[in-house]
mmCIF file of C-alpha atoms in Angstrom:
data_model
loop_
_atom_site.group_PDB
_atom_site.id
_atom_site.type_symbol
_atom_site.label_atom_id
_atom_site.label_comp_id
_atom_site.label_asym_id
_atom_site.label_seq_id
_atom_site.Cartn_x
_atom_site.Cartn_y
_atom_site.Cartn_z
ATOM 1 C CA MET A 260 122.305 38.866 77.748
ATOM 2 C CA SER A 261 124.404 41.287 79.490
ATOM 3 C CA THR A 262 123.800 44.841 79.866
ATOM 4 C CA PRO A 263 126.221 47.137 78.333
ATOM 5 C CA PRO A 264 128.287 49.299 80.703
ATOM 6 C CA TYR A 265 127.060 52.940 81.173
ATOM 7 C CA ASN A 266 128.897 55.340 79.023
ATOM 8 C CA PRO A 267 128.761 58.857 80.340
ATOM 9 C CA LEU A 268 129.729 60.052 76.797
ATOM 10 C CA ASP A 269 127.084 58.225 74.990
ATOM 11 C CA LYS A 270 125.208 60.813 72.763
ATOM 12 C CA LYS A 271 121.881 59.817 74.619
ATOM 13 C CA ASN A 272 123.179 60.349 77.884
ATOM 14 C CA LEU A 273 124.687 63.578 77.159
ATOM 15 C CA GLY A 274 121.285 64.627 75.835
ATOM 16 C CA VAL A 275 119.716 63.459 78.929
ATOM 17 C CA SER A 276 122.005 65.638 81.074
ATOM 18 C CA VAL A 277 120.968 68.602 78.991
ATOM 19 C CA ALA A 278 117.311 67.829 79.502
ATOM 20 C CA ASP A 279 117.898 67.492 83.490
ATOM 21 C CA ALA A 280 119.692 70.656 83.601
ATOM 22 C CA LEU A 281 116.861 72.582 81.993
ATOM 23 C CA LEU A 282 114.495 70.810 84.624
ATOM 24 C CA ALA A 283 116.716 72.004 87.361
ATOM 25 C CA SER A 284 116.743 75.746 86.182
ATOM 26 C CA PRO A 285 114.490 78.116 87.848
ATOM 27 C CA VAL A 286 111.035 78.717 86.849
ATOM 28 C CA THR A 287 110.488 82.406 85.533
ATOM 29 C CA ALA A 288 107.343 84.341 84.311
ATOM 30 C CA LEU A 289 106.967 84.404 80.585
ATOM 31 C CA PRO A 290 108.845 86.205 78.957
ATOM 32 C CA PRO A 291 111.757 86.453 81.086
ATOM 33 C CA GLN A 292 112.190 90.048 82.115
ATOM 34 C CA ASN A 293 115.982 90.532 81.380
ATOM 35 C CA GLY A 294 117.379 90.137 78.082
ATOM 36 C CA PHE A 295 120.170 87.532 77.371
ATOM 37 C CA VAL A 296 122.542 86.151 74.670
ATOM 38 C CA GLY A 297 122.632 82.652 73.403
ATOM 39 C CA ALA A 298 120.744 79.654 71.873
ATOM 40 C CA GLY A 299 119.015 76.764 73.886
ATOM 41 C CA ILE A 300 115.956 74.895 74.789
ATOM 42 C CA TYR A 301 113.011 75.743 76.999
ATOM 43 C CA ALA A 302 109.625 74.682 78.598
ATOM 44 C CA ILE A 303 106.303 76.622 79.096
ATOM 45 C CA TYR A 304 104.000 75.815 81.710
ATOM 46 C CA TYR A 305 100.391 76.602 82.224
ATOM 47 C CA VAL A 306 98.604 77.121 85.487
ATOM 48 C CA GLY A 307 95.451 79.026 84.154
ATOM 49 C CA ALA A 308 91.400 77.927 84.250
ATOM 50 C CA PHE A 309 91.130 76.907 80.525
ATOM 51 C CA PRO A 310 88.995 73.887 81.086
ATOM 52 C CA ALA A 311 90.545 71.616 78.668
ATOM 53 C CA TYR A 312 93.975 72.052 80.358
ATOM 54 C CA ALA A 313 92.744 71.649 83.947
ATOM 55 C CA PRO A 314 94.698 68.214 84.336
ATOM 56 C CA ILE A 315 97.812 69.871 83.168
ATOM 57 C CA ALA A 316 97.418 73.011 85.396
ATOM 58 C CA ALA A 317 96.819 70.860 88.586
ATOM 59 C CA ARG A 318 100.234 69.493 88.082
ATOM 60 C CA ASN A 319 101.737 72.920 87.668
ATOM 61 C CA LEU A 320 99.821 74.672 90.543
ATOM 62 C CA GLY A 321 101.770 75.357 93.995
ATOM 63 C CA ASP A 322 105.085 75.886 92.160
ATOM 64 C CA ARG A 323 105.154 72.310 91.206
ATOM 65 C CA PHE A 324 105.495 72.924 87.441
ATOM 66 C CA GLU A 325 105.628 69.161 86.627
ATOM 67 C CA ALA A 326 103.703 69.249 83.173
ATOM 68 C CA PRO A 327 105.032 71.511 80.583
ATOM 69 C CA ILE A 328 102.516 72.402 77.941
ATOM 70 C CA TYR A 329 105.149 73.105 75.212
ATOM 71 C CA ILE A 330 108.754 72.238 74.879
ATOM 72 C CA GLY A 331 110.820 74.183 72.301
ATOM 73 C CA LYS A 332 114.304 75.222 71.097
ATOM 74 C CA ALA A 333 115.993 78.300 69.582
ATOM 75 C CA ILE A 334 119.103 77.786 67.385
ATOM 76 C CA PRO A 335 121.100 80.021 65.336
ATOM 77 C CA ALA A 336 120.026 80.300 61.643
ATOM 78 C CA GLY A 337 123.224 78.937 60.328
ATOM 79 C CA ALA A 338 122.690 75.709 62.668
ATOM 80 C CA ARG A 339 119.720 74.825 60.372
ATOM 81 C CA ARG A 340 122.194 74.397 57.590
ATOM 82 C CA GLY A 341 124.685 72.113 59.577
ATOM 83 C CA GLY A 342 126.952 74.991 60.468
ATOM 84 C CA GLY A 343 126.212 75.301 64.198
ATOM 85 C CA LEU A 344 129.849 75.305 65.647
ATOM 86 C CA GLY A 345 131.172 78.576 66.791
ATOM 87 C CA LEU A 346 128.238 80.589 65.598
ATOM 88 C CA THR A 347 127.473 84.004 67.193
ATOM 89 C CA THR A 348 123.974 83.306 68.411
ATOM 90 C CA GLY A 349 122.729 86.763 69.665
ATOM 91 C CA PRO A 350 119.566 86.620 71.727
ATOM 92 C CA VAL A 351 117.843 83.892 69.646
ATOM 93 C CA LEU A 352 116.562 82.087 72.736
ATOM 94 C CA HIS A 353 115.123 85.248 74.412
ATOM 95 C CA ARG A 354 113.618 86.466 71.152
ATOM 96 C CA ARG A 355 111.894 82.937 70.541
ATOM 97 C CA LEU A 356 110.156 83.336 74.055
ATOM 98 C CA ASN A 357 109.062 86.730 73.300
ATOM 99 C CA GLU A 358 107.529 85.409 69.994
ATOM 100 C CA HIS A 359 105.556 82.777 71.859
ATOM 101 C CA THR A 360 104.411 85.709 74.334
ATOM 102 C CA GLN A 361 103.161 87.622 71.519
ATOM 103 C CA SER A 362 101.065 84.321 70.325
ATOM 104 C CA ILE A 363 99.676 84.041 73.661
ATOM 105 C CA THR A 364 98.668 87.580 74.019
ATOM 106 C CA GLN A 365 96.932 87.601 70.556
ATOM 107 C CA ALA A 366 94.933 84.568 71.455
ATOM 108 C CA ASP A 367 91.390 85.401 72.695
ATOM 109 C CA ASN A 368 91.162 82.971 75.423
ATOM 110 C CA LEU A 369 94.462 82.846 76.942
ATOM 111 C CA ASN A 370 95.939 85.153 79.666
ATOM 112 C CA LEU A 371 99.851 85.697 79.790
ATOM 113 C CA GLU A 372 99.791 85.797 83.573
ATOM 114 C CA ASP A 373 99.057 82.231 83.498
ATOM 115 C CA PHE A 374 101.998 81.095 81.875
ATOM 116 C CA HIS A 375 105.883 80.249 83.206
ATOM 117 C CA CYS A 376 108.650 79.020 81.717
ATOM 118 C CA ARG A 377 112.150 77.466 82.201
ATOM 119 C CA TYR A 378 114.995 77.977 79.842
ATOM 120 C CA LEU A 379 118.422 76.881 79.300
ATOM 121 C CA VAL A 380 121.326 78.536 77.362
ATOM 122 C CA VAL A 381 122.910 75.377 75.391
ATOM 123 C CA ASP A 382 125.893 74.690 73.156
ATOM 124 C CA ASP A 383 124.513 74.449 69.909
ATOM 125 C CA ILE A 384 125.251 70.904 69.087
ATOM 126 C CA TRP A 385 123.171 69.379 72.116
ATOM 127 C CA ILE A 386 120.045 71.693 71.420
ATOM 128 C CA PRO A 387 118.063 69.381 69.106
ATOM 129 C CA LEU A 388 118.903 66.118 71.076
ATOM 130 C CA GLY A 389 117.823 67.822 74.305
ATOM 131 C CA GLU A 390 114.601 69.115 72.855
ATOM 132 C CA SER A 391 113.900 65.547 71.565
ATOM 133 C CA LEU A 392 114.306 63.941 74.683
ATOM 134 C CA LEU A 393 112.135 66.297 76.629
ATOM 135 C CA ILE A 394 109.327 65.989 74.260
ATOM 136 C CA GLU A 395 109.576 62.215 74.449
ATOM 137 C CA LYS A 396 109.612 62.439 78.328
ATOM 138 C CA PHE A 397 106.580 64.609 78.509
ATOM 139 C CA ALA A 398 104.868 64.629 75.268
ATOM 140 C CA PRO A 399 103.508 68.234 75.915
ATOM 141 C CA VAL A 400 99.969 68.803 74.271
ATOM 142 C CA TRP A 401 100.952 71.690 72.356
ATOM 143 C CA ASN A 402 103.783 69.828 70.706
ATOM 144 C CA SER A 403 101.492 66.773 69.554
ATOM 145 C CA THR A 404 97.541 66.931 70.227
ATOM 146 C CA ILE A 405 97.192 70.819 69.660
ATOM 147 C CA GLU A 406 100.166 71.422 67.227
ATOM 148 C CA GLY A 407 100.810 74.886 65.734
ATOM 149 C CA PHE A 408 101.728 77.236 68.717
ATOM 150 C CA GLY A 409 105.262 77.465 67.335
ATOM 151 C CA ASN A 410 104.378 78.216 63.861
ATOM 152 C CA HIS A 411 105.208 81.392 62.031
ATOM 153 C CA ASP A 412 103.263 83.433 59.252
ATOM 154 C CA PRO A 413 103.762 81.471 56.235
ATOM 155 C CA GLY A 414 103.601 84.616 54.200
ATOM 156 C CA SER A 415 101.544 85.913 51.240
ATOM 157 C CA GLY A 416 100.752 83.098 48.593
ATOM 158 C CA ARG A 417 100.838 80.380 50.995
ATOM 159 C CA TYR A 418 97.382 81.029 52.873
ATOM 160 C CA SER A 419 95.670 78.261 51.147
ATOM 161 C CA SER A 420 96.930 75.879 53.722
ATOM 162 C CA GLN A 421 94.830 74.611 56.654
ATOM 163 C CA ARG A 422 94.650 76.716 60.080
ATOM 164 C CA PRO A 423 96.867 75.080 62.539
ATOM 165 C CA LEU A 424 94.987 73.195 65.550
ATOM 166 C CA TRP A 425 96.265 75.548 68.049
ATOM 167 C CA ASP A 426 94.665 78.411 66.229
ATOM 168 C CA MET A 427 91.401 76.722 65.983
ATOM 169 C CA VAL A 428 91.371 76.286 69.869
ATOM 170 C CA HIS A 429 92.923 79.602 70.537
ATOM 171 C CA PRO A 430 91.971 82.023 67.851
ATOM 172 C CA GLY A 431 93.522 85.411 67.538
ATOM 173 C CA ARG A 432 96.638 85.619 65.445
ATOM 174 C CA ALA A 433 95.869 87.736 62.805
ATOM 175 C CA TRP A 434 98.047 85.611 60.043
ATOM 176 C CA ALA A 435 96.324 82.425 61.162
ATOM 177 C CA ASN A 436 93.084 84.127 60.405
ATOM 178 C CA LYS A 437 94.156 84.385 56.747
ATOM 179 C CA LEU A 438 94.292 80.651 56.315
ATOM 180 C CA ARG A 439 91.516 78.409 55.526
ATOM 181 C CA GLU A 440 89.688 76.662 58.405
ATOM 182 C CA ASN A 441 91.073 73.227 59.511
ATOM 183 C CA ASN A 442 89.149 70.215 58.604
ATOM 184 C CA ARG A 443 88.941 69.390 62.273
ATOM 185 C CA SER A 444 86.660 71.614 64.466
ATOM 186 C CA LYS A 445 87.574 73.006 67.823
ATOM 187 C CA GLN A 446 85.421 70.491 69.502
ATOM 188 C CA GLU A 447 86.730 67.773 67.730
ATOM 189 C CA ILE A 448 90.356 68.742 68.724
ATOM 190 C CA LEU A 449 89.139 69.333 72.412
ATOM 191 C CA ASP A 450 87.451 65.913 72.538
ATOM 192 C CA THR A 451 90.732 64.195 71.357
ATOM 193 C CA LEU A 452 92.791 66.099 74.023
ATOM 194 C CA ALA A 453 90.301 65.113 76.612
ATOM 195 C CA GLN A 454 90.555 61.433 75.586
ATOM 196 C CA ARG A 455 94.241 61.613 75.724
ATOM 197 C CA LEU A 456 94.474 63.223 79.205
ATOM 198 C CA GLN A 457 91.825 60.779 80.670
ATOM 199 C CA GLY A 458 94.261 57.972 80.966
ATOM 200 C CA SER A 459 97.559 59.980 80.709
ATOM 201 C CA ASP A 460 100.292 60.831 83.373
ATOM 202 C CA GLU A 461 99.422 64.476 82.595
ATOM 203 C CA GLY A 462 95.780 63.657 83.933
ATOM 204 C CA SER A 463 97.232 62.296 87.200
ATOM 205 C CA THR A 464 97.777 64.240 90.402
ATOM 206 C CA ALA A 465 100.721 62.095 91.398
#
């Protein structure tokens, strides 16, 4: 069977170019000091001493930044309804990074100075594809094993749902404390994470 010719305009190849552009962007402290306008994608990196994340931090120390703990996107509100072309975005990406900053500072067992980020302002249409490819490539633990970091307050009348896994491991967000406890304990969640990291690329030092 012959291999199809490389098409630089193929949707997936265009998405890869967006992902590569993010990974080539500089690493900065979280949150970025200077405000900016635009939507886009971002990667958050951890270099702290939380024991469960030791294999991840080891790959980020020494300015290596090889293992994001979270990948996310910020898109204009209209894009969620399929009207993303030509929208005036405002500072949606910068605002999203500041929201994550608040979540981290509210957590009882995390320090903001242990976090860094890369971010890239991207044309609206390519944001979801770029994010998906990056999550597929790195499988960050806060996107999968310990979900809920990017969640918002569900609002009154919706507090009967379970507390996100992230808030079970990193308690402190006031709205999450109003939710009922998750069926999985903190130790169960961390045990699952340890099993995953033991044989994964994140657990390597390569």
